[in-house]
PDB file of N, CA and C in Angstrom:
ATOM      1  N   MET A 196       0.847  -1.181   0.000  1.00  0.00           N
ATOM      2  CA  MET A 196       0.000   0.000   0.000  1.00  0.00           C
ATOM      3  C   MET A 196       0.887   1.238   0.000  1.00  0.00           C
ATOM      4  N   SER A 197       0.373   2.246  -0.631  1.00  0.00           N
ATOM      5  CA  SER A 197       1.052   3.538  -0.642  1.00  0.00           C
ATOM      6  C   SER A 197       0.346   4.463   0.336  1.00  0.00           C
ATOM      7  N   LYS A 198       1.010   5.538   0.717  1.00  0.00           N
ATOM      8  CA  LYS A 198       0.428   6.525   1.612  1.00  0.00           C
ATOM      9  C   LYS A 198       0.473   7.876   0.917  1.00  0.00           C
ATOM     10  N   CYS A 199      -0.652   8.573   0.899  1.00  0.00           N
ATOM     11  CA  CYS A 199      -0.758   9.865   0.232  1.00  0.00           C
ATOM     12  C   CYS A 199       0.171  10.881   0.892  1.00  0.00           C
ATOM     13  N   VAL A 200       0.904  11.580   0.057  1.00  0.00           N
ATOM     14  CA  VAL A 200       1.834  12.585   0.542  1.00  0.00           C
ATOM     15  C   VAL A 200       1.102  13.776   1.168  1.00  0.00           C
ATOM     16  N   LYS A 201      -0.156  13.983   0.794  1.00  0.00           N
ATOM     17  CA  LYS A 201      -0.914  15.134   1.296  1.00  0.00           C
ATOM     18  C   LYS A 201      -1.745  14.791   2.531  1.00  0.00           C
ATOM     19  N   CYS A 202      -2.604  13.761   2.446  1.00  0.00           N
ATOM     20  CA  CYS A 202      -3.532  13.469   3.548  1.00  0.00           C
ATOM     21  C   CYS A 202      -3.137  12.239   4.362  1.00  0.00           C
ATOM     22  N   GLU A 203      -2.136  11.500   3.910  1.00  0.00           N
ATOM     23  CA  GLU A 203      -1.612  10.303   4.568  1.00  0.00           C
ATOM     24  C   GLU A 203      -2.569   9.106   4.534  1.00  0.00           C
ATOM     25  N   GLN A 204      -3.613   9.180   3.711  1.00  0.00           N
ATOM     26  CA  GLN A 204      -4.514   8.045   3.527  1.00  0.00           C
ATOM     27  C   GLN A 204      -3.782   6.948   2.774  1.00  0.00           C
ATOM     28  N   GLU A 205      -4.003   5.695   3.139  1.00  0.00           N
ATOM     29  CA  GLU A 205      -3.414   4.581   2.409  1.00  0.00           C
ATOM     30  C   GLU A 205      -4.268   4.288   1.179  1.00  0.00           C
ATOM     31  N   PHE A 206      -3.600   3.950   0.082  1.00  0.00           N
ATOM     32  CA  PHE A 206      -4.290   3.638  -1.160  1.00  0.00           C
ATOM     33  C   PHE A 206      -3.411   2.727  -1.996  1.00  0.00           C
ATOM     34  N   HIS A 207      -4.002   2.159  -3.046  1.00  0.00           N
ATOM     35  CA  HIS A 207      -3.268   1.249  -3.918  1.00  0.00           C
ATOM     36  C   HIS A 207      -2.711   2.010  -5.119  1.00  0.00           C
ATOM     37  N   CYS A 208      -1.414   1.925  -5.331  1.00  0.00           N
ATOM     38  CA  CYS A 208      -0.735   2.511  -6.489  1.00  0.00           C
ATOM     39  C   CYS A 208      -0.049   1.362  -7.225  1.00  0.00           C
ATOM     40  N   ALA A 209      -0.527   1.057  -8.422  1.00  0.00           N
ATOM     41  CA  ALA A 209       0.009  -0.081  -9.170  1.00  0.00           C
ATOM     42  C   ALA A 209       1.497   0.072  -9.456  1.00  0.00           C
ATOM     43  N   MET A 210       1.946   1.288  -9.712  1.00  0.00           N
ATOM     44  CA  MET A 210       3.352   1.494 -10.053  1.00  0.00           C
ATOM     45  C   MET A 210       4.246   1.365  -8.814  1.00  0.00           C
ATOM     46  N   ALA A 211       3.869   1.992  -7.734  1.00  0.00           N
ATOM     47  CA  ALA A 211       4.685   1.950  -6.515  1.00  0.00           C
ATOM     48  C   ALA A 211       4.573   0.611  -5.794  1.00  0.00           C
ATOM     49  N   ASP A 212       3.422  -0.038  -5.915  1.00  0.00           N
ATOM     50  CA  ASP A 212       3.191  -1.291  -5.201  1.00  0.00           C
ATOM     51  C   ASP A 212       3.601  -2.520  -5.996  1.00  0.00           C
ATOM     52  N   GLY A 213       4.255  -2.315  -7.143  1.00  0.00           N
ATOM     53  CA  GLY A 213       4.804  -3.425  -7.913  1.00  0.00           C
ATOM     54  C   GLY A 213       3.784  -4.311  -8.576  1.00  0.00           C
ATOM     55  N   GLU A 214       3.007  -3.780  -9.472  1.00  0.00           N
ATOM     56  CA  GLU A 214       1.972  -4.547 -10.160  1.00  0.00           C
ATOM     57  C   GLU A 214       2.441  -5.071 -11.518  1.00  0.00           C
ATOM     58  N   ASN A 215       3.705  -5.383 -11.670  1.00  0.00           N
ATOM     59  CA  ASN A 215       4.235  -6.003 -12.882  1.00  0.00           C
ATOM     60  C   ASN A 215       3.856  -5.268 -14.166  1.00  0.00           C
ATOM     61  N   GLY A 216       4.038  -3.965 -14.169  1.00  0.00           N
ATOM     62  CA  GLY A 216       3.812  -3.192 -15.376  1.00  0.00           C
ATOM     63  C   GLY A 216       2.375  -2.818 -15.652  1.00  0.00           C
ATOM     64  N   GLN A 217       1.465  -3.148 -14.749  1.00  0.00           N
ATOM     65  CA  GLN A 217       0.068  -2.763 -14.937  1.00  0.00           C
ATOM     66  C   GLN A 217      -0.074  -1.257 -14.741  1.00  0.00           C
ATOM     67  N   PRO A 218      -0.916  -0.604 -15.543  1.00  0.00           N
ATOM     68  CA  PRO A 218      -1.095   0.837 -15.371  1.00  0.00           C
ATOM     69  C   PRO A 218      -1.817   1.153 -14.070  1.00  0.00           C
ATOM     70  N   CYS A 219      -1.513   2.268 -13.513  1.00  0.00           N
ATOM     71  CA  CYS A 219      -2.138   2.719 -12.273  1.00  0.00           C
ATOM     72  C   CYS A 219      -3.407   3.507 -12.591  1.00  0.00           C
ATOM     73  N   TRP A 220      -4.296   3.621 -11.632  1.00  0.00           N
ATOM     74  CA  TRP A 220      -5.535   4.388 -11.776  1.00  0.00           C
ATOM     75  C   TRP A 220      -5.247   5.826 -12.195  1.00  0.00           C
ATOM     76  N   CYS A 221      -4.111   6.377 -11.784  1.00  0.00           N
ATOM     77  CA  CYS A 221      -3.817   7.783 -12.067  1.00  0.00           C
ATOM     78  C   CYS A 221      -3.551   8.040 -13.548  1.00  0.00           C
ATOM     79  N   THR A 222      -3.267   6.988 -14.311  1.00  0.00           N
ATOM     80  CA  THR A 222      -3.002   7.184 -15.737  1.00  0.00           C
ATOM     81  C   THR A 222      -4.272   7.522 -16.508  1.00  0.00           C
ATOM     82  N   THR A 223      -5.427   7.395 -15.870  1.00  0.00           N
ATOM     83  CA  THR A 223      -6.682   7.765 -16.525  1.00  0.00           C
ATOM     84  C   THR A 223      -6.969   9.256 -16.393  1.00  0.00           C
ATOM     85  N   LEU A 224      -6.206   9.956 -15.568  1.00  0.00           N
ATOM     86  CA  LEU A 224      -6.385  11.399 -15.383  1.00  0.00           C
ATOM     87  C   LEU A 224      -5.568  12.176 -16.403  1.00  0.00           C
ATOM     88  N   PRO A 225      -5.961  13.436 -16.653  1.00  0.00           N
ATOM     89  CA  PRO A 225      -5.125  14.276 -17.516  1.00  0.00           C
ATOM     90  C   PRO A 225      -3.762  14.501 -16.857  1.00  0.00           C
ATOM     91  N   VAL A 226      -2.789  14.848 -17.652  1.00  0.00           N
ATOM     92  CA  VAL A 226      -1.457  15.151 -17.115  1.00  0.00           C
ATOM     93  C   VAL A 226      -1.560  16.425 -16.278  1.00  0.00           C
ATOM     94  N   ILE A 227      -1.114  16.330 -15.041  1.00  0.00           N
ATOM     95  CA  ILE A 227      -1.175  17.462 -14.117  1.00  0.00           C
ATOM     96  C   ILE A 227       0.202  18.113 -14.088  1.00  0.00           C
ATOM     97  N   PRO A 228       0.262  19.430 -14.286  1.00  0.00           N
ATOM     98  CA  PRO A 228       1.565  20.112 -14.288  1.00  0.00           C
ATOM     99  C   PRO A 228       2.325  19.897 -12.974  1.00  0.00           C
ATOM    100  N   ALA A 229       3.624  19.733 -13.087  1.00  0.00           N
ATOM    101  CA  ALA A 229       4.472  19.528 -11.906  1.00  0.00           C
ATOM    102  C   ALA A 229       4.311  20.672 -10.915  1.00  0.00           C
ATOM    103  N   SER A 230       4.094  21.883 -11.408  1.00  0.00           N
ATOM    104  CA  SER A 230       3.936  23.031 -10.511  1.00  0.00           C
ATOM    105  C   SER A 230       2.688  22.885  -9.637  1.00  0.00           C
ATOM    106  N   ALA A 231       1.603  22.335 -10.191  1.00  0.00           N
ATOM    107  CA  ALA A 231       0.383  22.121  -9.404  1.00  0.00           C
ATOM    108  C   ALA A 231       0.613  21.048  -8.348  1.00  0.00           C
ATOM    109  N   LEU A 232       1.360  20.009  -8.698  1.00  0.00           N
ATOM    110  CA  LEU A 232       1.677  18.948  -7.727  1.00  0.00           C
ATOM    111  C   LEU A 232       2.572  19.494  -6.619  1.00  0.00           C
ATOM    112  N   ALA A 233       3.552  20.310  -6.976  1.00  0.00           N
ATOM    113  CA  ALA A 233       4.453  20.897  -5.987  1.00  0.00           C
ATOM    114  C   ALA A 233       3.690  21.845  -5.067  1.00  0.00           C
ATOM    115  N   ASP A 234       2.779  22.637  -5.638  1.00  0.00           N
ATOM    116  CA  ASP A 234       1.972  23.552  -4.820  1.00  0.00           C
ATOM    117  C   ASP A 234       1.119  22.804  -3.810  1.00  0.00           C
ATOM    118  N   ALA A 235       0.752  21.559  -4.126  1.00  0.00           N
ATOM    119  CA  ALA A 235      -0.071  20.731  -3.240  1.00  0.00           C
ATOM    120  C   ALA A 235       0.772  19.962  -2.218  1.00  0.00           C
ATOM    121  N   GLY A 236       2.084  20.122  -2.266  1.00  0.00           N
ATOM    122  CA  GLY A 236       2.945  19.462  -1.298  1.00  0.00           C
ATOM    123  C   GLY A 236       3.708  18.274  -1.838  1.00  0.00           C
ATOM    124  N   GLY A 237       3.568  17.998  -3.113  1.00  0.00           N
ATOM    125  CA  GLY A 237       4.291  16.881  -3.714  1.00  0.00           C
ATOM    126  C   GLY A 237       5.738  17.245  -4.001  1.00  0.00           C
ATOM    127  N   ASP A 238       6.607  16.297  -3.781  1.00  0.00           N
ATOM    128  CA  ASP A 238       8.027  16.527  -4.063  1.00  0.00           C
ATOM    129  C   ASP A 238       8.586  15.452  -4.979  1.00  0.00           C
ATOM    130  N   GLY A 239       7.698  14.611  -5.516  1.00  0.00           N
ATOM    131  CA  GLY A 239       8.125  13.549  -6.415  1.00  0.00           C
ATOM    132  C   GLY A 239       8.537  12.276  -5.718  1.00  0.00           C
ATOM    133  N   SER A 240       8.554  12.268  -4.392  1.00  0.00           N
ATOM    134  CA  SER A 240       8.990  11.079  -3.664  1.00  0.00           C
ATOM    135  C   SER A 240       7.847  10.115  -3.352  1.00  0.00           C
ATOM    136  N   ALA A 241       6.609  10.566  -3.500  1.00  0.00           N
ATOM    137  CA  ALA A 241       5.454   9.733  -3.185  1.00  0.00           C
ATOM    138  C   ALA A 241       4.262  10.191  -4.012  1.00  0.00           C
ATOM    139  N   CYS A 242       3.227   9.366  -4.013  1.00  0.00           N
ATOM    140  CA  CYS A 242       2.023   9.636  -4.803  1.00  0.00           C
ATOM    141  C   CYS A 242       0.958  10.327  -3.958  1.00  0.00           C
ATOM    142  N   PHE A 243      -0.044  10.840  -4.661  1.00  0.00           N
ATOM    143  CA  PHE A 243      -1.250  11.360  -4.030  1.00  0.00           C
ATOM    144  C   PHE A 243      -2.342  10.311  -4.157  1.00  0.00           C
ATOM    145  N   CYS A 244      -3.255  10.255  -3.190  1.00  0.00           N
ATOM    146  CA  CYS A 244      -4.385   9.330  -3.253  1.00  0.00           C
ATOM    147  C   CYS A 244      -5.379   9.822  -4.311  1.00  0.00           C
ATOM    148  N   PRO A 245      -6.337   8.975  -4.705  1.00  0.00           N
ATOM    149  CA  PRO A 245      -7.310   9.390  -5.708  1.00  0.00           C
ATOM    150  C   PRO A 245      -8.068  10.669  -5.331  1.00  0.00           C
ATOM    151  N   ASP A 246      -8.459  10.799  -4.072  1.00  0.00           N
ATOM    152  CA  ASP A 246      -9.204  11.995  -3.659  1.00  0.00           C
ATOM    153  C   ASP A 246      -8.355  13.252  -3.808  1.00  0.00           C
ATOM    154  N   CYS A 247      -7.139  13.221  -3.307  1.00  0.00           N
ATOM    155  CA  CYS A 247      -6.272  14.402  -3.368  1.00  0.00           C
ATOM    156  C   CYS A 247      -5.850  14.723  -4.802  1.00  0.00           C
ATOM    157  N   LEU A 248      -5.509  13.701  -5.575  1.00  0.00           N
ATOM    158  CA  LEU A 248      -5.085  13.961  -6.951  1.00  0.00           C
ATOM    159  C   LEU A 248      -6.246  14.496  -7.779  1.00  0.00           C
ATOM    160  N   GLY A 249      -7.447  14.002  -7.531  1.00  0.00           N
ATOM    161  CA  GLY A 249      -8.625  14.534  -8.206  1.00  0.00           C
ATOM    162  C   GLY A 249      -8.848  15.993  -7.854  1.00  0.00           C
ATOM    163  N   MET A 250      -8.684  16.332  -6.580  1.00  0.00           N
ATOM    164  CA  MET A 250      -8.841  17.718  -6.133  1.00  0.00           C
ATOM    165  C   MET A 250      -7.797  18.612  -6.802  1.00  0.00           C
ATOM    166  N   ILE A 251      -6.566  18.153  -6.876  1.00  0.00           N
ATOM    167  CA  ILE A 251      -5.487  18.926  -7.513  1.00  0.00           C
ATOM    168  C   ILE A 251      -5.812  19.150  -8.989  1.00  0.00           C
ATOM    169  N   ALA A 252      -6.295  18.104  -9.660  1.00  0.00           N
ATOM    170  CA  ALA A 252      -6.648  18.225 -11.081  1.00  0.00           C
ATOM    171  C   ALA A 252      -7.799  19.206 -11.278  1.00  0.00           C
ATOM    172  N   ARG A 253      -8.795  19.178 -10.387  1.00  0.00           N
ATOM    173  CA  ARG A 253      -9.916  20.125 -10.484  1.00  0.00           C
ATOM    174  C   ARG A 253      -9.437  21.551 -10.251  1.00  0.00           C
ATOM    175  N   GLN A 254      -8.581  21.744  -9.243  1.00  0.00           N
ATOM    176  CA  GLN A 254      -8.066  23.085  -8.957  1.00  0.00           C
ATOM    177  C   GLN A 254      -7.209  23.620 -10.109  1.00  0.00           C
ATOM    178  N   ALA A 255      -6.575  22.723 -10.852  1.00  0.00           N
ATOM    179  CA  ALA A 255      -5.766  23.128 -12.003  1.00  0.00           C
ATOM    180  C   ALA A 255      -6.624  23.328 -13.252  1.00  0.00           C
ATOM    181  N   GLY A 256      -7.930  23.096 -13.129  1.00  0.00           N
ATOM    182  CA  GLY A 256      -8.843  23.267 -14.247  1.00  0.00           C
ATOM    183  C   GLY A 256      -8.812  22.142 -15.266  1.00  0.00           C
ATOM    184  N   LEU A 257      -8.310  20.980 -14.856  1.00  0.00           N
ATOM    185  CA  LEU A 257      -8.182  19.844 -15.755  1.00  0.00           C
ATOM    186  C   LEU A 257      -9.376  18.898 -15.707  1.00  0.00           C
ATOM    187  N   LEU A 258     -10.176  19.012 -14.658  1.00  0.00           N
ATOM    188  CA  LEU A 258     -11.390  18.201 -14.496  1.00  0.00           C
ATOM    189  C   LEU A 258     -12.528  19.142 -14.103  1.00  0.00           C
ATOM    190  N   PRO A 259     -13.758  18.775 -14.424  1.00  0.00           N
ATOM    191  CA  PRO A 259     -14.888  19.616 -14.002  1.00  0.00           C
ATOM    192  C   PRO A 259     -15.018  19.631 -12.494  1.00  0.00           C
ATOM    193  N   SER A 260     -15.488  20.719 -11.967  1.00  0.00           N
ATOM    194  CA  SER A 260     -15.670  20.870 -10.507  1.00  0.00           C
ATOM    195  C   SER A 260     -16.811  20.064  -9.990  1.00  0.00           C
TER     196      SER A 260
END
């Protein structure tokens, strides 16, 4: 299990949790600019959970509110 860098919720990340090359749920989202991820507290060392990453994408105007 992975832990969200923002809210610390545990979640499943196929890439970090070693799913033998299976795509992760996050690949279904639009590409989120690194600056938006950094503004949300991401430093590239860990993933965001679905709730937090969805919120970041909405705040960046990439998903409907």
